[in-house]
């Protein structure tokens, strides 16, 4: 009897307000610089392929590594210190590094 009363009273409760519809997705506009770079690198790729200067082979014998190897190497470079902090270029023992970003743009002239 008590259980039936609980269900009857629960049916009298107000329904929660319906959730609003999610916003409609809009097409993402890319900046002109991104489009210009995309076009430049596409032209460069086409040119290099036509001249035979861009590798397209998969699992080459002279490059015995795959995506997982590249990812592991990247993570090692990014997330671990190469040298001990506060020492004069002594090799690190593999301590985790604090991930930080540069305060100013880095410019390299080649």
Coordinates of N, CA and C in Angstrom, one line a residue:
X1 N 0.8 -1.2 0.0 CA 0.0 0.0 0.0 C 0.9 1.3 0.0
X2 N 1.9 1.2 0.9 CA 2.8 2.4 0.9 C 3.5 2.6 -0.4
X3 N 3.9 1.5 -1.0 CA 4.6 1.6 -2.3 C 3.7 2.2 -3.4
X4 N 2.5 1.8 -3.4 CA 1.5 2.3 -4.4 C 1.3 3.8 -4.1
X5 N 1.3 4.3 -2.9 CA 1.1 5.7 -2.6 C 2.3 6.5 -3.1
X6 N 3.5 5.9 -2.9 CA 4.7 6.6 -3.4 C 4.7 6.8 -4.9
X7 N 4.2 5.8 -5.6 CA 4.1 5.9 -7.1 C 3.1 6.9 -7.5
X8 N 2.0 6.9 -6.8 CA 0.9 7.8 -7.1 C 1.4 9.3 -6.9
X9 N 2.0 9.5 -5.8 CA 2.5 10.8 -5.5 C 3.6 11.2 -6.4
X10 N 4.5 10.3 -6.8 CA 5.5 10.6 -7.8 C 5.0 11.0 -9.1
X11 N 3.8 10.5 -9.5 CA 3.2 10.8 -10.7 C 2.6 12.2 -10.7
X12 N 2.4 12.8 -9.5 CA 1.9 14.2 -9.4 C 2.9 15.2 -9.5
X13 N 4.2 14.8 -9.4 CA 5.3 15.8 -9.5 C 5.3 16.5 -10.8
X14 N 5.8 17.7 -10.8 CA 6.0 18.5 -12.0 C 7.1 17.9 -12.9
X15 N 6.9 17.9 -14.2 CA 7.9 17.4 -15.1 C 9.0 18.5 -15.2
X16 N 10.3 18.1 -15.3 CA 11.3 19.1 -15.5 C 11.1 19.8 -16.8
X17 N 11.6 21.0 -16.9 CA 11.6 21.8 -18.2 C 12.3 21.1 -19.2
X18 N 11.8 21.1 -20.5 CA 12.6 20.4 -21.5 C 13.9 21.1 -21.8
X19 N 14.9 20.3 -22.2 CA 16.2 20.9 -22.6 C 16.1 21.7 -23.9
X20 N 16.8 22.7 -24.0 CA 16.8 23.5 -25.2 C 17.5 22.7 -26.3
X21 N 17.1 23.0 -27.6 CA 17.7 22.4 -28.7 C 19.2 22.8 -28.8
X22 N 20.1 21.9 -29.2 CA 21.5 22.3 -29.3 C 21.6 23.3 -30.5
X23 N 22.6 24.2 -30.4 CA 22.7 25.2 -31.4 C 23.1 24.5 -32.7
X24 N 22.6 25.0 -33.8 CA 22.9 24.5 -35.1 C 24.4 24.7 -35.5
X25 N 25.0 23.7 -36.0 CA 26.4 23.8 -36.4 C 26.6 24.7 -37.6
X26 N 27.5 25.6 -37.5 CA 27.8 26.5 -38.6 C 29.1 26.1 -39.3
X27 N 29.2 26.4 -40.5 CA 30.4 26.1 -41.2 C 31.6 26.9 -40.7
X28 N 32.7 26.3 -40.4 CA 33.8 27.0 -39.9 C 34.6 27.7 -41.0
X29 N 34.8 29.0 -40.8 CA 35.5 29.8 -41.8 C 37.0 29.7 -41.4
X30 N 37.8 29.4 -42.4 CA 39.2 29.4 -42.2 C 39.8 30.7 -42.6
X31 N 40.8 31.2 -41.9 CA 41.4 32.5 -42.2 C 42.1 32.4 -43.6
X32 N 42.3 33.5 -44.2 CA 42.9 33.6 -45.5 C 44.3 33.0 -45.5
X33 N 45.1 33.3 -44.4 CA 46.4 32.8 -44.3 C 46.4 31.3 -44.3
X34 N 45.5 30.6 -43.6 CA 45.4 29.2 -43.6 C 45.1 28.6 -45.0
X35 N 44.2 29.3 -45.7 CA 43.9 28.9 -47.1 C 45.1 29.1 -48.0
X36 N 45.8 30.2 -47.8 CA 47.0 30.4 -48.6 C 48.1 29.4 -48.3
X37 N 48.3 29.0 -47.1 CA 49.3 28.0 -46.7 C 48.9 26.6 -47.3
X38 N 47.6 26.3 -47.2 CA 47.1 25.1 -47.7 C 47.4 25.0 -49.2
X39 N 47.1 26.0 -49.9 CA 47.3 26.0 -51.3 C 48.8 25.9 -51.7
X40 N 49.7 26.6 -50.9 CA 51.1 26.6 -51.1 C 51.6 25.2 -50.9
X41 N 51.3 24.5 -49.8 CA 51.8 23.2 -49.5 C 51.2 22.2 -50.5
X42 N 50.0 22.4 -51.0 CA 49.4 21.5 -52.0 C 50.3 21.6 -53.3
X43 N 50.6 22.8 -53.7 CA 51.4 23.0 -54.9 C 52.8 22.4 -54.7
X44 N 53.3 22.6 -53.6 CA 54.7 22.1 -53.3 C 54.6 20.5 -53.3
X45 N 53.6 19.9 -52.8 CA 53.5 18.5 -52.8 C 53.4 18.0 -54.2
X46 N 52.6 18.6 -55.0 CA 52.4 18.2 -56.4 C 53.7 18.3 -57.2
X47 N 54.4 19.4 -57.0 CA 55.7 19.6 -57.6 C 56.7 18.6 -57.2
X48 N 56.9 18.3 -55.9 CA 57.8 17.4 -55.5 C 57.5 16.0 -55.9
X49 N 56.3 15.6 -55.9 CA 55.9 14.3 -56.4 C 56.2 14.1 -57.9
X50 N 55.9 15.2 -58.7 CA 56.2 15.1 -60.1 C 57.7 15.0 -60.4
X51 N 58.5 15.5 -59.6 CA 60.0 15.4 -59.7 C 60.6 14.2 -59.0
X52 N 59.7 13.4 -58.4 CA 60.2 12.2 -57.7 C 61.0 12.5 -56.5
X53 N 60.7 13.7 -55.8 CA 61.5 14.1 -54.6 C 60.7 13.9 -53.3
X54 N 59.5 13.4 -53.4 CA 58.7 13.2 -52.2 C 58.4 11.7 -52.1
X55 N 58.7 11.1 -50.9 CA 58.5 9.7 -50.7 C 57.0 9.5 -50.6
X56 N 56.6 8.4 -51.2 CA 55.2 8.0 -51.0 C 55.1 6.5 -50.6
X57 N 56.2 5.8 -50.5 CA 56.2 4.4 -50.1 C 55.8 4.2 -48.7
X58 N 55.2 3.1 -48.4 CA 54.8 2.7 -47.0 C 55.8 1.6 -46.5
X59 N 56.2 1.7 -45.3 CA 57.0 0.8 -44.6 C 58.3 0.5 -45.4
X60 N 59.0 1.6 -45.7 CA 60.3 1.4 -46.5 C 61.3 0.7 -45.7
X61 N 62.2 -0.1 -46.3 CA 63.2 -0.8 -45.6 C 64.2 0.1 -45.0
X62 N 64.5 1.2 -45.6 CA 65.5 2.1 -45.0 C 64.9 3.1 -43.9
X63 N 63.6 2.9 -43.6 CA 63.0 3.7 -42.6 C 62.1 2.7 -41.7
X64 N 62.7 1.9 -40.9 CA 62.0 0.9 -40.2 C 61.3 1.4 -38.9
X65 N 60.4 2.4 -39.1 CA 59.6 2.8 -38.0 C 58.2 3.2 -38.5
X66 N 57.3 3.3 -37.5 CA 55.9 3.6 -37.9 C 55.4 4.7 -37.1
X67 N 54.1 4.9 -37.2 CA 53.5 6.1 -36.4 C 53.7 6.0 -34.9
X68 N 53.6 4.7 -34.4 CA 53.7 4.6 -33.0 C 55.1 5.0 -32.5
X69 N 56.1 4.6 -33.3 CA 57.5 5.0 -33.0 C 57.7 6.5 -33.0
X70 N 57.1 7.1 -34.0 CA 57.2 8.6 -34.1 C 56.5 9.3 -32.9
X71 N 55.4 8.7 -32.5 CA 54.6 9.3 -31.4 C 55.4 9.1 -30.1
X72 N 56.0 7.9 -29.9 CA 56.8 7.7 -28.7 C 58.0 8.6 -28.6
X73 N 58.7 8.8 -29.7 CA 59.8 9.7 -29.7 C 59.4 11.1 -29.4
X74 N 58.3 11.5 -30.0 CA 57.8 12.9 -29.8 C 57.5 13.1 -28.3
X75 N 56.8 12.1 -27.7 CA 56.4 12.3 -26.3 C 57.7 12.3 -25.4
X76 N 58.7 11.5 -25.8 CA 59.9 11.5 -25.0 C 60.6 12.9 -25.1
X77 N 60.6 13.4 -26.3 CA 61.3 14.7 -26.4 C 60.5 15.8 -25.7
X78 N 59.2 15.8 -25.8 CA 58.4 16.9 -25.2 C 58.2 16.7 -23.7
X79 N 58.0 15.5 -23.2 CA 57.6 15.4 -21.8 C 58.7 15.0 -20.8
X80 N 60.0 14.9 -21.3 CA 61.0 14.5 -20.4 C 62.2 15.4 -20.6
X81 N 62.9 15.7 -19.5 CA 64.1 16.6 -19.6 C 65.3 15.8 -20.2
X82 N 66.0 16.5 -21.1 CA 67.2 15.9 -21.7 C 68.4 16.0 -20.8
X83 N 68.4 17.2 -20.0 CA 69.5 17.4 -19.1 C 68.9 17.7 -17.7
X84 N 69.8 17.4 -16.7 CA 69.3 17.7 -15.3 C 69.2 19.2 -15.1
X85 N 68.2 19.6 -14.5 CA 67.9 21.0 -14.2 C 68.9 21.5 -13.2
X86 N 69.5 22.7 -13.5 CA 70.4 23.3 -12.5 C 71.8 22.8 -12.6
X87 N 72.1 21.9 -13.6 CA 73.5 21.4 -13.8 C 74.0 21.8 -15.1
X88 N 75.3 21.7 -15.3 CA 76.0 22.1 -16.5 C 75.9 21.0 -17.5
X89 N 74.8 20.8 -18.2 CA 74.6 19.8 -19.2 C 74.9 18.4 -18.8
X90 N 74.5 18.0 -17.6 CA 74.6 16.6 -17.2 C 73.3 15.9 -17.7
X91 N 73.5 14.7 -18.3 CA 72.3 14.0 -18.8 C 71.3 13.8 -17.7
X92 N 70.1 13.8 -18.1 CA 69.0 13.6 -17.1 C 68.8 12.1 -16.9
X93 N 68.2 11.8 -15.8 CA 67.9 10.4 -15.5 C 66.5 10.0 -15.9
X94 N 65.9 10.8 -16.8 CA 64.6 10.5 -17.3 C 63.4 11.1 -16.5
X95 N 63.7 12.2 -15.8 CA 62.7 12.9 -15.0 C 61.6 13.5 -15.9
X96 N 60.4 13.4 -15.5 CA 59.3 14.1 -16.2 C 59.6 15.6 -16.2
X97 N 59.3 16.2 -17.4 CA 59.5 17.7 -17.5 C 58.2 18.4 -17.3
X98 N 58.3 19.6 -16.9 CA 57.1 20.5 -16.8 C 56.8 21.0 -18.2
X99 N 55.7 20.8 -18.7 CA 55.3 21.3 -20.1 C 55.0 22.7 -20.0
X100 N 55.7 23.5 -20.7 CA 55.5 25.0 -20.8 C 55.6 25.4 -22.2
X101 N 55.2 26.7 -22.4 CA 55.3 27.2 -23.8 C 56.2 28.4 -23.8
X102 N 56.7 28.7 -24.9 CA 57.6 29.9 -25.0 C 56.8 31.1 -24.7
X103 N 57.5 32.1 -24.1 CA 56.9 33.4 -23.8 C 56.8 34.3 -25.0
X104 N 57.7 34.1 -26.0 CA 57.8 34.9 -27.2 C 58.0 34.0 -28.4
X105 N 57.7 34.4 -29.6 CA 57.9 33.6 -30.8 C 59.4 33.3 -30.9
X106 N 59.7 32.1 -31.4 CA 61.1 31.7 -31.7 C 61.4 31.8 -33.1
X107 N 62.4 32.5 -33.5 CA 62.8 32.7 -34.9 C 64.1 32.0 -35.1
X108 N 64.2 31.2 -36.2 CA 65.4 30.5 -36.5 C 65.7 30.9 -38.0
X109 N 67.0 31.3 -38.2 CA 67.4 31.6 -39.6 C 68.3 30.5 -40.0
X110 N 68.1 30.1 -41.2 CA 68.9 29.0 -41.7 C 69.7 29.5 -42.9

